[in-house]
Amino acid sequence: MNDVRYKIMPAMGAGEGPWEYAPLDEFILSIPGFVYALKFFGIIPPIHVLNEILESGCDVAGMGGGAKWKPFSLSESEYEELVENLITNPNHEIREDRRLWEKPNYEKWHMSLLGKKPRGK
């Protein structure tokens, strides 16, 4: 799994952090838009939703900061490897929910996710 070079943008008013490198699975767990889905709901987004964000090169969390990186996308095989790494990692309880795969974009996928019951509840 390739490393991703990215920069965390802290909350409003603080200077940007340094450029960092992390394996793809750790990087995904640091993107604000996916942290909520992965850590609170334990659900990995489908490839088209993930690529929508990765291709944008940034994820801004408003006044809460965000992250930026050089835009890229994942192939099917890279996505499958990422999913396997996230699902089998004993430090996380992450799964796929293919019922959400029909959502055409991040916004609709995220809204559907919010209608689900968080894990452990």
PDB file of N, CA and C in Angstrom, residues 5-42:
ATOM      1  N   ARG A   5       1.193  11.655   0.801  1.00  0.00           N
ATOM      2  CA  ARG A   5       1.745  12.876   1.385  1.00  0.00           C
ATOM      3  C   ARG A   5       0.587  13.849   1.558  1.00  0.00           C
ATOM      4  N   TYR A   6       0.410  14.343   2.782  1.00  0.00           N
ATOM      5  CA  TYR A   6      -0.704  15.231   3.066  1.00  0.00           C
ATOM      6  C   TYR A   6      -0.339  16.214   4.168  1.00  0.00           C
ATOM      7  N   LYS A   7      -1.167  17.213   4.299  1.00  0.00           N
ATOM      8  CA  LYS A   7      -0.954  18.227   5.320  1.00  0.00           C
ATOM      9  C   LYS A   7      -2.272  18.422   6.070  1.00  0.00           C
ATOM     10  N   ILE A   8      -2.201  18.346   7.386  1.00  0.00           N
ATOM     11  CA  ILE A   8      -3.367  18.623   8.210  1.00  0.00           C
ATOM     12  C   ILE A   8      -3.490  20.133   8.366  1.00  0.00           C
ATOM     13  N   MET A   9      -4.680  20.634   8.153  1.00  0.00           N
ATOM     14  CA  MET A   9      -4.964  22.048   8.359  1.00  0.00           C
ATOM     15  C   MET A   9      -5.730  22.157   9.681  1.00  0.00           C
ATOM     16  N   PRO A  10      -5.090  22.686  10.714  1.00  0.00           N
ATOM     17  CA  PRO A  10      -5.730  22.744  12.024  1.00  0.00           C
ATOM     18  C   PRO A  10      -6.890  23.740  12.061  1.00  0.00           C
ATOM     19  N   ALA A  11      -7.499  23.830  13.218  1.00  0.00           N
ATOM     20  CA  ALA A  11      -8.630  24.738  13.406  1.00  0.00           C
ATOM     21  C   ALA A  11      -8.255  26.172  13.060  1.00  0.00           C
ATOM     22  N   MET A  12      -9.268  26.944  12.762  1.00  0.00           N
ATOM     23  CA  MET A  12      -9.100  28.344  12.360  1.00  0.00           C
ATOM     24  C   MET A  12      -8.161  29.087  13.307  1.00  0.00           C
ATOM     25  N   GLY A  13      -7.268  29.846  12.735  1.00  0.00           N
ATOM     26  CA  GLY A  13      -6.368  30.669  13.533  1.00  0.00           C
ATOM     27  C   GLY A  13      -5.026  30.037  13.816  1.00  0.00           C
ATOM     28  N   ALA A  14      -4.913  28.741  13.684  1.00  0.00           N
ATOM     29  CA  ALA A  14      -3.630  28.056  13.912  1.00  0.00           C
ATOM     30  C   ALA A  14      -2.920  27.904  12.567  1.00  0.00           C
ATOM     31  N   GLY A  15      -1.598  27.899  12.589  1.00  0.00           N
ATOM     32  CA  GLY A  15      -0.828  27.708  11.352  1.00  0.00           C
ATOM     33  C   GLY A  15      -0.965  26.289  10.841  1.00  0.00           C
ATOM     34  N   GLU A  16      -0.683  26.107   9.541  1.00  0.00           N
ATOM     35  CA  GLU A  16      -0.755  24.770   8.952  1.00  0.00           C
ATOM     36  C   GLU A  16       0.321  23.875   9.531  1.00  0.00           C
ATOM     37  N   GLY A  17       0.019  22.614   9.616  1.00  0.00           N
ATOM     38  CA  GLY A  17       0.994  21.643  10.076  1.00  0.00           C
ATOM     39  C   GLY A  17       1.970  21.303   8.966  1.00  0.00           C
ATOM     40  N   PRO A  18       2.979  20.510   9.283  1.00  0.00           N
ATOM     41  CA  PRO A  18       3.961  20.116   8.268  1.00  0.00           C
ATOM     42  C   PRO A  18       3.381  19.051   7.338  1.00  0.00           C
ATOM     43  N   TRP A  19       4.043  18.857   6.193  1.00  0.00           N
ATOM     44  CA  TRP A  19       3.652  17.758   5.314  1.00  0.00           C
ATOM     45  C   TRP A  19       4.011  16.456   6.011  1.00  0.00           C
ATOM     46  N   GLU A  20       3.125  15.493   5.916  1.00  0.00           N
ATOM     47  CA  GLU A  20       3.321  14.187   6.547  1.00  0.00           C
ATOM     48  C   GLU A  20       3.132  13.099   5.502  1.00  0.00           C
ATOM     49  N   TYR A  21       3.634  11.916   5.816  1.00  0.00           N
ATOM     50  CA  TYR A  21       3.416  10.733   4.987  1.00  0.00           C
ATOM     51  C   TYR A  21       2.760   9.675   5.856  1.00  0.00           C
ATOM     52  N   ALA A  22       1.808   8.962   5.274  1.00  0.00           N
ATOM     53  CA  ALA A  22       1.155   7.872   5.991  1.00  0.00           C
ATOM     54  C   ALA A  22       0.682   6.841   4.984  1.00  0.00           C
ATOM     55  N   PRO A  23       0.620   5.583   5.399  1.00  0.00           N
ATOM     56  CA  PRO A  23       0.011   4.578   4.523  1.00  0.00           C
ATOM     57  C   PRO A  23      -1.436   4.985   4.219  1.00  0.00           C
ATOM     58  N   LEU A  24      -1.939   4.564   3.090  1.00  0.00           N
ATOM     59  CA  LEU A  24      -3.268   4.964   2.635  1.00  0.00           C
ATOM     60  C   LEU A  24      -4.340   4.756   3.701  1.00  0.00           C
ATOM     61  N   ASP A  25      -4.329   3.612   4.385  1.00  0.00           N
ATOM     62  CA  ASP A  25      -5.380   3.366   5.373  1.00  0.00           C
ATOM     63  C   ASP A  25      -5.314   4.364   6.537  1.00  0.00           C
ATOM     64  N   GLU A  26      -4.131   4.730   6.982  1.00  0.00           N
ATOM     65  CA  GLU A  26      -4.003   5.728   8.048  1.00  0.00           C
ATOM     66  C   GLU A  26      -4.412   7.111   7.541  1.00  0.00           C
ATOM     67  N   PHE A  27      -4.041   7.425   6.313  1.00  0.00           N
ATOM     68  CA  PHE A  27      -4.426   8.700   5.707  1.00  0.00           C
ATOM     69  C   PHE A  27      -5.946   8.827   5.654  1.00  0.00           C
ATOM     70  N   ILE A  28      -6.630   7.791   5.180  1.00  0.00           N
ATOM     71  CA  ILE A  28      -8.093   7.821   5.080  1.00  0.00           C
ATOM     72  C   ILE A  28      -8.714   8.079   6.449  1.00  0.00           C
ATOM     73  N   LEU A  29      -8.124   7.504   7.482  1.00  0.00           N
ATOM     74  CA  LEU A  29      -8.647   7.696   8.835  1.00  0.00           C
ATOM     75  C   LEU A  29      -8.376   9.091   9.388  1.00  0.00           C
ATOM     76  N   SER A  30      -7.614   9.915   8.661  1.00  0.00           N
ATOM     77  CA  SER A  30      -7.339  11.276   9.133  1.00  0.00           C
ATOM     78  C   SER A  30      -8.105  12.343   8.361  1.00  0.00           C
ATOM     79  N   ILE A  31      -8.814  11.962   7.306  1.00  0.00           N
ATOM     80  CA  ILE A  31      -9.582  12.920   6.513  1.00  0.00           C
ATOM     81  C   ILE A  31     -10.881  13.219   7.267  1.00  0.00           C
ATOM     82  N   PRO A  32     -11.123  14.489   7.592  1.00  0.00           N
ATOM     83  CA  PRO A  32     -12.297  14.833   8.410  1.00  0.00           C
ATOM     84  C   PRO A  32     -13.619  14.254   7.914  1.00  0.00           C
ATOM     85  N   GLY A  33     -13.871  14.300   6.616  1.00  0.00           N
ATOM     86  CA  GLY A  33     -15.136  13.798   6.096  1.00  0.00           C
ATOM     87  C   GLY A  33     -15.340  12.302   6.262  1.00  0.00           C
ATOM     88  N   PHE A  34     -14.262  11.569   6.390  1.00  0.00           N
ATOM     89  CA  PHE A  34     -14.376  10.123   6.549  1.00  0.00           C
ATOM     90  C   PHE A  34     -14.142   9.657   7.976  1.00  0.00           C
ATOM     91  N   VAL A  35     -13.507  10.473   8.789  1.00  0.00           N
ATOM     92  CA  VAL A  35     -13.277  10.096  10.191  1.00  0.00           C
ATOM     93  C   VAL A  35     -14.611   9.757  10.855  1.00  0.00           C
ATOM     94  N   TYR A  36     -15.589  10.605  10.628  1.00  0.00           N
ATOM     95  CA  TYR A  36     -16.907  10.405  11.234  1.00  0.00           C
ATOM     96  C   TYR A  36     -17.516   9.077  10.781  1.00  0.00           C
ATOM     97  N   ALA A  37     -17.482   8.831   9.482  1.00  0.00           N
ATOM     98  CA  ALA A  37     -18.063   7.597   8.948  1.00  0.00           C
ATOM     99  C   ALA A  37     -17.326   6.367   9.443  1.00  0.00           C
ATOM    100  N   LEU A  38     -16.002   6.430   9.415  1.00  0.00           N
ATOM    101  CA  LEU A  38     -15.200   5.260   9.768  1.00  0.00           C
ATOM    102  C   LEU A  38     -15.146   5.010  11.263  1.00  0.00           C
ATOM    103  N   LYS A  39     -14.999   6.037  12.057  1.00  0.00           N
ATOM    104  CA  LYS A  39     -14.827   5.831  13.494  1.00  0.00           C
ATOM    105  C   LYS A  39     -16.145   5.799  14.257  1.00  0.00           C
ATOM    106  N   PHE A  40     -17.128   6.597  13.847  1.00  0.00           N
ATOM    107  CA  PHE A  40     -18.393   6.643  14.576  1.00  0.00           C
ATOM    108  C   PHE A  40     -19.360   5.571  14.094  1.00  0.00           C
ATOM    109  N   PHE A  41     -19.447   5.408  12.772  1.00  0.00           N
ATOM    110  CA  PHE A  41     -20.358   4.413  12.212  1.00  0.00           C
ATOM    111  C   PHE A  41     -19.653   3.112  11.848  1.00  0.00           C
ATOM    112  N   GLY A  42     -18.332   3.156  11.650  1.00  0.00           N
ATOM    113  CA  GLY A  42     -17.583   1.962  11.288  1.00  0.00           C
ATOM    114  C   GLY A  42     -17.857   1.495   9.868  1.00  0.00           C
TER     115      GLY A  42
END
